[in-house]
Short mmCIF file of C-alpha atoms and ligand atoms in Angstrom, two decimals:
data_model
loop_
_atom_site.label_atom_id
_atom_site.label_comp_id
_atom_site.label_asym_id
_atom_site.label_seq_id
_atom_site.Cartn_x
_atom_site.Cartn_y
_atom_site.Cartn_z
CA UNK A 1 32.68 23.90 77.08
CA UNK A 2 35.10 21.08 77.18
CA UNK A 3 32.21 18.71 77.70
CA UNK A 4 30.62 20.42 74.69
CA UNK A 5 34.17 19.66 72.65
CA UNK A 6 34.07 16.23 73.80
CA UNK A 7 30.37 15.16 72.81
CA UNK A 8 31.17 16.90 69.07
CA UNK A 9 34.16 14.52 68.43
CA UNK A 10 32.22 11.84 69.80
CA UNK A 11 29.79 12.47 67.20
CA UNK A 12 32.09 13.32 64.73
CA UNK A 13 33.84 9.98 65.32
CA UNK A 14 30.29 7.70 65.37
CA UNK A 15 29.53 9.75 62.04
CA UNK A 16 32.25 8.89 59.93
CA UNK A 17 33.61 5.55 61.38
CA UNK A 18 29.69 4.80 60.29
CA UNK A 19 30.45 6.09 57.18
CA UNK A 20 33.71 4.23 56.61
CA UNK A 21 32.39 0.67 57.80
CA UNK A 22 29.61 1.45 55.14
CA UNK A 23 32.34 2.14 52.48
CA UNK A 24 35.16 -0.13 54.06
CA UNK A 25 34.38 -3.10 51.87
CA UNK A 26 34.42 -1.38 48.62
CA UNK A 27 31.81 -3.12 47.02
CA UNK A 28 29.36 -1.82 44.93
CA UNK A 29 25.74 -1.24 45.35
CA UNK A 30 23.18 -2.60 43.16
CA UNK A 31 19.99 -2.62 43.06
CA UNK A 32 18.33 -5.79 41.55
CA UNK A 33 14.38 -5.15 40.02
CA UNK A 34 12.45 -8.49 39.27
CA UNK A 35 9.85 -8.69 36.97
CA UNK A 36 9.17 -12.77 36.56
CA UNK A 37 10.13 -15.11 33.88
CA UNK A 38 12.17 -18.35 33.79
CA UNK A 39 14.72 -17.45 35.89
CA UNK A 40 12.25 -16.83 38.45
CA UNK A 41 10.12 -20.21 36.99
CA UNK A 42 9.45 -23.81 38.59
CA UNK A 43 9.27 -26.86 37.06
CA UNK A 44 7.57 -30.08 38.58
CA UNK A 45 10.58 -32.06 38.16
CA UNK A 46 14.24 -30.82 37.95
CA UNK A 47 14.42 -32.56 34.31
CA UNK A 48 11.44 -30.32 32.99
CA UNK A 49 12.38 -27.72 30.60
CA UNK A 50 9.20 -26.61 29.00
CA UNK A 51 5.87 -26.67 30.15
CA UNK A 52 7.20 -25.26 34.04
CA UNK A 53 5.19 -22.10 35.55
CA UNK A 54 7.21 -18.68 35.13
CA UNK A 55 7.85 -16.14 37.81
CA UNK A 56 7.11 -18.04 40.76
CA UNK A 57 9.99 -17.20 43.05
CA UNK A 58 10.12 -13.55 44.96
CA UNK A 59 13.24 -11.48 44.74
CA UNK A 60 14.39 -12.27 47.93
CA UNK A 61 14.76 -16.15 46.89
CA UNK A 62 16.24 -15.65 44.13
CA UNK A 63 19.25 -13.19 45.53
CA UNK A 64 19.12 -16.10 48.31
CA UNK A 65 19.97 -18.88 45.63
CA UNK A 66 23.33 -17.18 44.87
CA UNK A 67 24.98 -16.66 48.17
CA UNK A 68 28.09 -15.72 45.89
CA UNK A 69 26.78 -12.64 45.40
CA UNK A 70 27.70 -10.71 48.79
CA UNK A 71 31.22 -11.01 47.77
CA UNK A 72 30.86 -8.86 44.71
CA UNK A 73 28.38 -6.17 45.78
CA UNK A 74 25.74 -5.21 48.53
CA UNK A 75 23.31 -6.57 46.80
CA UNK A 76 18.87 -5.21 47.57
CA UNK A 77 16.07 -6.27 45.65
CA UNK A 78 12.37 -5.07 44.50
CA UNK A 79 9.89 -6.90 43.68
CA UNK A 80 8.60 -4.49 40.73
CA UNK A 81 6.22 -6.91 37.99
CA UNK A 82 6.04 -10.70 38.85
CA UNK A 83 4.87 -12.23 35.29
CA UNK A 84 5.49 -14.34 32.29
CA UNK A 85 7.00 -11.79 30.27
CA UNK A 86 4.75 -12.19 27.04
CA UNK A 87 2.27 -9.78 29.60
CA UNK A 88 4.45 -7.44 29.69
CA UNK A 89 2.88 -4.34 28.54
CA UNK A 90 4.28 -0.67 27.49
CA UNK A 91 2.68 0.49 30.98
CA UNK A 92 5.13 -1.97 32.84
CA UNK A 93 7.95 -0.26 30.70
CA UNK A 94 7.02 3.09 31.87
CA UNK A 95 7.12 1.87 35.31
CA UNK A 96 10.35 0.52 34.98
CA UNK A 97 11.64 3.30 33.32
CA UNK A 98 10.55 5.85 35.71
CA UNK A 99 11.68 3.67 39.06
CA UNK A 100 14.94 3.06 37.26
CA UNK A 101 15.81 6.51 36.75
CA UNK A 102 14.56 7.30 40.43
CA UNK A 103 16.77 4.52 42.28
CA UNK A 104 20.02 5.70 39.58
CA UNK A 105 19.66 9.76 40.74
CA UNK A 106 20.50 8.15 44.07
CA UNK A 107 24.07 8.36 45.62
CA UNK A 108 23.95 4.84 47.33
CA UNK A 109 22.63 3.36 44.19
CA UNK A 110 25.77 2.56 41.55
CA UNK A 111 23.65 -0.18 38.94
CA UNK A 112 20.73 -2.25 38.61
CA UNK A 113 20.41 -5.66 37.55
CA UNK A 114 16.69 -6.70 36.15
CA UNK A 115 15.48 -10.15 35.79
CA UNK A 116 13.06 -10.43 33.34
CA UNK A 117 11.45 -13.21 30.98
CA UNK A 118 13.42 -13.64 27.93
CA UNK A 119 10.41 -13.48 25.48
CA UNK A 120 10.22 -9.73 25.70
CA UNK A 121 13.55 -9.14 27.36
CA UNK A 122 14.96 -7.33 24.15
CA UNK A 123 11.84 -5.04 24.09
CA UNK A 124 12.11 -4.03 27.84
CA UNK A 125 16.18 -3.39 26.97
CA UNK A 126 15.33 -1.21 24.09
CA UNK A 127 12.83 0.37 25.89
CA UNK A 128 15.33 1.56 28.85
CA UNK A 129 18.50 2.23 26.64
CA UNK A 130 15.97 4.96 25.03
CA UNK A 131 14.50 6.21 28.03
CA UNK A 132 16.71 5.62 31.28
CA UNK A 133 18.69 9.47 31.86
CA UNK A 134 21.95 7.94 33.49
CA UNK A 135 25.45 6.48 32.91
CA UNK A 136 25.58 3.83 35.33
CA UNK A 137 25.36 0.46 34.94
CA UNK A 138 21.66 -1.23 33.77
CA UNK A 139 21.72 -4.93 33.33
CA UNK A 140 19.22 -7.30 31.91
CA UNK A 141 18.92 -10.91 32.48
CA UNK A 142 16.82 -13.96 32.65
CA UNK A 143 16.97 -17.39 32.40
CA UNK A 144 16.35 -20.29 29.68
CA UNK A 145 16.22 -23.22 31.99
CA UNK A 146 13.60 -22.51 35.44
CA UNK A 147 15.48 -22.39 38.48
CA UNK A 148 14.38 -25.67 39.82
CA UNK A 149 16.37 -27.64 36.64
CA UNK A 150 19.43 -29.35 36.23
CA UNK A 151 21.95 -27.21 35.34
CA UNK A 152 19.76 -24.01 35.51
CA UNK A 153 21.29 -20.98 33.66
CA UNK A 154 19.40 -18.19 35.89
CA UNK A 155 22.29 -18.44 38.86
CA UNK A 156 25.26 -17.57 37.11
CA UNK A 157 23.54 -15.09 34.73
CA UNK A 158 21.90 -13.41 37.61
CA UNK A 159 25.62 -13.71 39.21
CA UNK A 160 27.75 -12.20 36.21
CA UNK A 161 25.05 -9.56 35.67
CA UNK A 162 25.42 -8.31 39.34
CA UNK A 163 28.94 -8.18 38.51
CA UNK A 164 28.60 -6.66 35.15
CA UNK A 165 26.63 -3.42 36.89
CA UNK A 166 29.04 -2.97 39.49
CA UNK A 167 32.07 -2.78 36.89
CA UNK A 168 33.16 0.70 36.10
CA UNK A 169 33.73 -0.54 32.54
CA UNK A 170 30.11 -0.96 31.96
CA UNK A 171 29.22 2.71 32.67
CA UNK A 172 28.03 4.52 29.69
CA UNK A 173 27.70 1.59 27.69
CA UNK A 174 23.96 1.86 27.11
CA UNK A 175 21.49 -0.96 28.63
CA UNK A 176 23.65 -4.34 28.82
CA UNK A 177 21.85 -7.85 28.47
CA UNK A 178 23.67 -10.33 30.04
CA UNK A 179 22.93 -13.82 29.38
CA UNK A 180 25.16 -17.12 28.70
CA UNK A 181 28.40 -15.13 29.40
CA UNK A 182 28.16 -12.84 26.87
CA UNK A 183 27.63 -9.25 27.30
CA UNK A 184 24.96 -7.86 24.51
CA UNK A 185 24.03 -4.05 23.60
CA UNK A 186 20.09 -3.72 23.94
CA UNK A 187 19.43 -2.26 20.90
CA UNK A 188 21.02 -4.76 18.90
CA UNK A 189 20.89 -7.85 20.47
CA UNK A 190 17.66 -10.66 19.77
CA UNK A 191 16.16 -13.84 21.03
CA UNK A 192 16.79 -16.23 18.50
CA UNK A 193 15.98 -19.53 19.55
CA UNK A 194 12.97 -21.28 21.49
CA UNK A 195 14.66 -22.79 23.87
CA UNK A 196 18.58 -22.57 23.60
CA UNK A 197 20.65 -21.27 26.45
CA UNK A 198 22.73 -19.41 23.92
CA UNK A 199 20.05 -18.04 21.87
CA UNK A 200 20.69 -14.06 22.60
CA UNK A 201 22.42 -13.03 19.37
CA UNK A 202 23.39 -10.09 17.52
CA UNK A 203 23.42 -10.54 13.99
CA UNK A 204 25.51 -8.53 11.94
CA UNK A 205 27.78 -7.35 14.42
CA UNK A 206 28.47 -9.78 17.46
CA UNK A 207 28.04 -9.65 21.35
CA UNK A 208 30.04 -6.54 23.12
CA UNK A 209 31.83 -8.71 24.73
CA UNK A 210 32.28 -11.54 27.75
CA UNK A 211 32.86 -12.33 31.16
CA UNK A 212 35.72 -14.44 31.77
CA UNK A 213 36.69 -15.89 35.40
CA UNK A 214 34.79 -12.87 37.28
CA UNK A 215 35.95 -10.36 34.88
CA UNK A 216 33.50 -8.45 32.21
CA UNK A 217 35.46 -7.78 28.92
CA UNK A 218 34.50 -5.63 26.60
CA UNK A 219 35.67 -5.79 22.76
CA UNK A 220 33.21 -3.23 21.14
CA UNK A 221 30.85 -0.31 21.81
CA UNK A 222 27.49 0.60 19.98
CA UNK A 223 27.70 3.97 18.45
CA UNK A 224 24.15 4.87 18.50
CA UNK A 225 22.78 7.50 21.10
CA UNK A 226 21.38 5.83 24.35
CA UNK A 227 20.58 6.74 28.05
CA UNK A 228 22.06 9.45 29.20
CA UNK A 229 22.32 11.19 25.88
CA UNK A 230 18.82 10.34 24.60
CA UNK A 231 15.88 12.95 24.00
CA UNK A 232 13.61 10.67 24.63
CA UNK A 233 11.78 11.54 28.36
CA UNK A 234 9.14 9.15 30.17
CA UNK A 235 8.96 11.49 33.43
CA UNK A 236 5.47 12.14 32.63
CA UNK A 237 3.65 9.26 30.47
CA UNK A 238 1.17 7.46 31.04
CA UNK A 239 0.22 5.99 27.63
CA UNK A 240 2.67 5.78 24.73
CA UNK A 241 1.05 5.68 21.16
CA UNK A 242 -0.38 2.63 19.58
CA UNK A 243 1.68 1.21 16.90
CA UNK A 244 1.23 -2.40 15.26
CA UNK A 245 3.78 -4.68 13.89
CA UNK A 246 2.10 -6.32 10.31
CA UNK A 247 3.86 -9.52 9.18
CA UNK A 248 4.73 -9.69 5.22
CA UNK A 249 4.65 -12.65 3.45
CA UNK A 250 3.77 -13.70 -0.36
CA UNK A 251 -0.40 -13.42 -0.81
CA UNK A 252 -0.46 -11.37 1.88
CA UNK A 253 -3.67 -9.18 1.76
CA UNK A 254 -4.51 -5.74 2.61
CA UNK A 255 -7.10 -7.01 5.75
CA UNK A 256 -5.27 -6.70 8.55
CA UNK A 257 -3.45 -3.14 7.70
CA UNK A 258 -7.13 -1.54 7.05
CA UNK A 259 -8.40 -3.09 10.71
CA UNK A 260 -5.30 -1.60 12.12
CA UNK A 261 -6.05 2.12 10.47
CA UNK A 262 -9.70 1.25 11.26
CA UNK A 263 -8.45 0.89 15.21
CA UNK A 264 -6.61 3.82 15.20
CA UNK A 265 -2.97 2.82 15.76
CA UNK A 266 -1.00 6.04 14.87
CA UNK A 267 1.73 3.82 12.96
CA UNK A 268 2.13 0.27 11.59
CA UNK A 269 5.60 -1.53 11.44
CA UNK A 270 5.39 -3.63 8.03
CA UNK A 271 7.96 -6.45 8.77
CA UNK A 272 8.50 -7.01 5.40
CA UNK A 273 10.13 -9.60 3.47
CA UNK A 274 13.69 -8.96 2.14
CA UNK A 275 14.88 -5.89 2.18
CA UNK A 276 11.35 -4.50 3.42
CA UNK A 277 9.62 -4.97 -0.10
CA UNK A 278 6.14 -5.02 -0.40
CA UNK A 279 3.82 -6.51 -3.19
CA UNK A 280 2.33 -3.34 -5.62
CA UNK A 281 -1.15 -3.87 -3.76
CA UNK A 282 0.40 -3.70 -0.50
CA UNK A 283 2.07 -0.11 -1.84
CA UNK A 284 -1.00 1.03 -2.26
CA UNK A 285 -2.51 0.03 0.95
CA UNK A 286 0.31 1.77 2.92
CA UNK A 287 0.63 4.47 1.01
CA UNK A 288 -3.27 4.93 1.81
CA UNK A 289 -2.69 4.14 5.26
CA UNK A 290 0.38 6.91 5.45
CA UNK A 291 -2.27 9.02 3.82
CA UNK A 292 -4.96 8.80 6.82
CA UNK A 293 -1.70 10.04 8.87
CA UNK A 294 -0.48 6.69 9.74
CA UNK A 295 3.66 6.77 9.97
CA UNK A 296 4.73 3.35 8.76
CA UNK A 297 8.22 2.07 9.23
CA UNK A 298 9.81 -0.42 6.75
CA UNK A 299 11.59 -2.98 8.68
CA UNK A 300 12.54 -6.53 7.30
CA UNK A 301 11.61 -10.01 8.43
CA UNK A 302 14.83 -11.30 7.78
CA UNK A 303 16.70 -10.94 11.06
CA UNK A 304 19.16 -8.83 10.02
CA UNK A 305 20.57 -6.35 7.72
CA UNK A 306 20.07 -2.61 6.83
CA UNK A 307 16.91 -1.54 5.10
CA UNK A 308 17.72 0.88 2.46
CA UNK A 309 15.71 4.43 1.67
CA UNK A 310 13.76 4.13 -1.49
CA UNK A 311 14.87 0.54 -2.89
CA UNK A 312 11.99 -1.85 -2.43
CA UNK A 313 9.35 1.14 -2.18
CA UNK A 314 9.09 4.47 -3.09
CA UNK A 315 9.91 6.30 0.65
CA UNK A 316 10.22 9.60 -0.28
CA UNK A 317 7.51 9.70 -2.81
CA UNK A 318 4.89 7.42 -0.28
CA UNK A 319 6.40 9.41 3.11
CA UNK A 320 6.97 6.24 4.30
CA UNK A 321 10.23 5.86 7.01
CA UNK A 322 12.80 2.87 6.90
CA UNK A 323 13.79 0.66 10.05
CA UNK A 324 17.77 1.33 9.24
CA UNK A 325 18.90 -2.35 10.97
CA UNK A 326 16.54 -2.18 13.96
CA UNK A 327 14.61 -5.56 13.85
CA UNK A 328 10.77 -4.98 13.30
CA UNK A 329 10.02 -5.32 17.36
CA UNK A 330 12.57 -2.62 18.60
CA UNK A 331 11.45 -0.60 15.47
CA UNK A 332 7.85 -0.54 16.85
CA UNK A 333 9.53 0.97 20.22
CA UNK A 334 11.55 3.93 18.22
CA UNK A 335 8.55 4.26 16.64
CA UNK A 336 6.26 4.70 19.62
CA UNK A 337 8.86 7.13 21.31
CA UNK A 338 9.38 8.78 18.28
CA UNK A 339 5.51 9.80 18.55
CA UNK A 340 5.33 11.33 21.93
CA UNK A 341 7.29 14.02 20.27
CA UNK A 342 6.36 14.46 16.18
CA UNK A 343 4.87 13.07 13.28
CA UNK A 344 7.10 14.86 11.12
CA UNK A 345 8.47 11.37 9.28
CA UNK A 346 11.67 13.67 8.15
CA UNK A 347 12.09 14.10 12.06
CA UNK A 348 11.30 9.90 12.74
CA UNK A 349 13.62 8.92 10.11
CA UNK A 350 16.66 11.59 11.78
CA UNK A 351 15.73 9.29 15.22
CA UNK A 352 15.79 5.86 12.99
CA UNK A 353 19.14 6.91 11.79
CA UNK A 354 20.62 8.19 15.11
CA UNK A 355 19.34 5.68 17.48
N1 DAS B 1 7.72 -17.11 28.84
C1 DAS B 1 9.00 -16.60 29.14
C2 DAS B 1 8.98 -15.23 29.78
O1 DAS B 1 8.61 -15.02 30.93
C3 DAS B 1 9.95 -17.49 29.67
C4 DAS B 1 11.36 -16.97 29.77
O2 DAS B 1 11.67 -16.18 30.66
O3 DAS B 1 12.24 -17.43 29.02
O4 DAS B 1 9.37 -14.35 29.05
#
């Protein structure tokens, strides 16, 4: 019996001093998911910014280059896409979503940093702060510079992103990107420039906020429903429904929207000029287009600003839907979302509004 007594408080004791030198350094756990781009890009010579090969490094060397990072958080990584992020497809989004959500249900799992290619980067974002069912921290970043340059920006914004995740203060936020310092909301935040380091920007309304010294600081929180309070659910998708993006611009012709109904997309994006105004002629070819049971979305070319209901075309009359301030690519995403649950456009525009 007393042996018996003796081997349960051995194991009792291996147990939870296991458990404490697992917890004793307080640091947070997070999960880093690569999917390619610049930060993961070389360059032939360390001067070379343009022309380099993206996502050639592995996960493992890039969470090697910054050594810094096992003093913030116990840091794993997956290797989950390795491209140039113009391939990025809405499959690869699915699979993000879904192994997001998986790795965030876990206990031992408190945020997730993903590298991606800034091309798409905003897309992926929106994608995730629709679909991702969780409160903890999920953190995008990439790189402008590949990591073989001088003075390459993928280090430090792979380093402040890790920290960003594992900071209580970015919980609930919605999907973060973090790039340049700044801390961006994914639904409102854009690539702006070629080939800038600072060219993440959110017009209208500013980055969230910074980190300063090691420390995220936030200034401002998006309103709109994300993540853990979306209805949107992936669990189950394999496909999400075609939907083009059509560019307007003066002259523009009706060719392109009629090959789009002709390929079946279930709604067109009409990236309009101004305030999402469209010639007469093009009226009528969306208002035929909504009339084969296309949903079109009136979003602006501009870069910014709030399309309004029934200005530049007649929405209610036509059935069309406005883009509220979403910018014509992240409109496209609502969009598609939108459709794996109605084509009731009085239903899309309540989700254009809310999210
Ligand atoms: N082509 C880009 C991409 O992979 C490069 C980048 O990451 O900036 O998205």
């Amino acid at each position: 019996m007393k042996t018996f007594r003796i081997f349960i408080l051995v194991i009792l004791f291996t147990v939870f001093s296991g458990l404490s030198s697992l917890e004793a350094d307080g640091l947070p756990r997070i999960m880093i998911l690569a999917t390619g781009g610049t930060i993961a890009g070389t360059g032939t010579r360390s001067t070379q910014t343009v022309g380099y090969a993206a996502a050639k490094i592995g996960v493992d060397a890039l969470i090697a280059s910054v050594p810094e990072l096992t003093g913030i958080a116990r840091v794993s990584g997956e290797q989950v896409l390795q491209l140039a992020n113009e391939n990025m497809t809405p499959a690869d989004w699915l699979k993000l979503a879904r192994r997001v959500n998986q790795l965030l249900a876990k206990s031992d799992v408190d945020g997730i940093v993903i590298t991606h290619g800034t091309d798409t980067l905003e897309e992926s974002a929106y994608f995730l702060n629709l679909t991702v069912k969780s409160m903890k921290p999920v953190v995008l970043t990439g790189a402008m510079r590949p990591a073989t340059a001088i003075s390459a920006d993928g280090p430090m914004n792979l380093y402040h992103a890790v920290l960003l995740a594992g900071s209580p203060s970015a919980a609930g936020m919605g999907v973060l990107v973090m790039l340049n310092d700044q801390i961006s909301a994914a639904r409102e935040v854009s690539k702006t420039n070629t080939t800038a380091v600072d060219t993440f920007r959110t017009p209208d309304f500013g980055f969230l906020g910074y980190i300063i010294d090691g420390k995220p600081l936030f200034y401002r929180a998006t309103t709109k429903r994300h993540t853990a309070t979306s209805e949107f659910d992936v669990t189950n998708l394999d496909t999400l429904p075609e939907v083009a993006i059509l560019y307007g611009y003066a002259g523009e012709n009706r060719t392109l929207l009629d090959a789009a109904v002709a390929s079946g997309v279930s709604g067109v994006v009409n990236a309009g000029t101004g305030n999402g105004s469209m010639s007469g002629r093009m009226q009528t070819a969306y208002r035929e287009a909504r009339g084969k049971g296309v949903v079109i979305v009136r979003a602006s070319r501009t870069g910014s600003g709030f399309i309004a209901r029934s200005v530049e075309a007649k929405d209610d009359a036509y059935d069309f839907v406005v883009a509220g301030n979403l910018n014509p690519q992240k409109a496209r995403i609502l969009l598609m979302l939108a459709l794996t649950k109605t084509k009731d456009t009085k239903e899309i525009q309540r989700m254009f509004m809310a999210y």
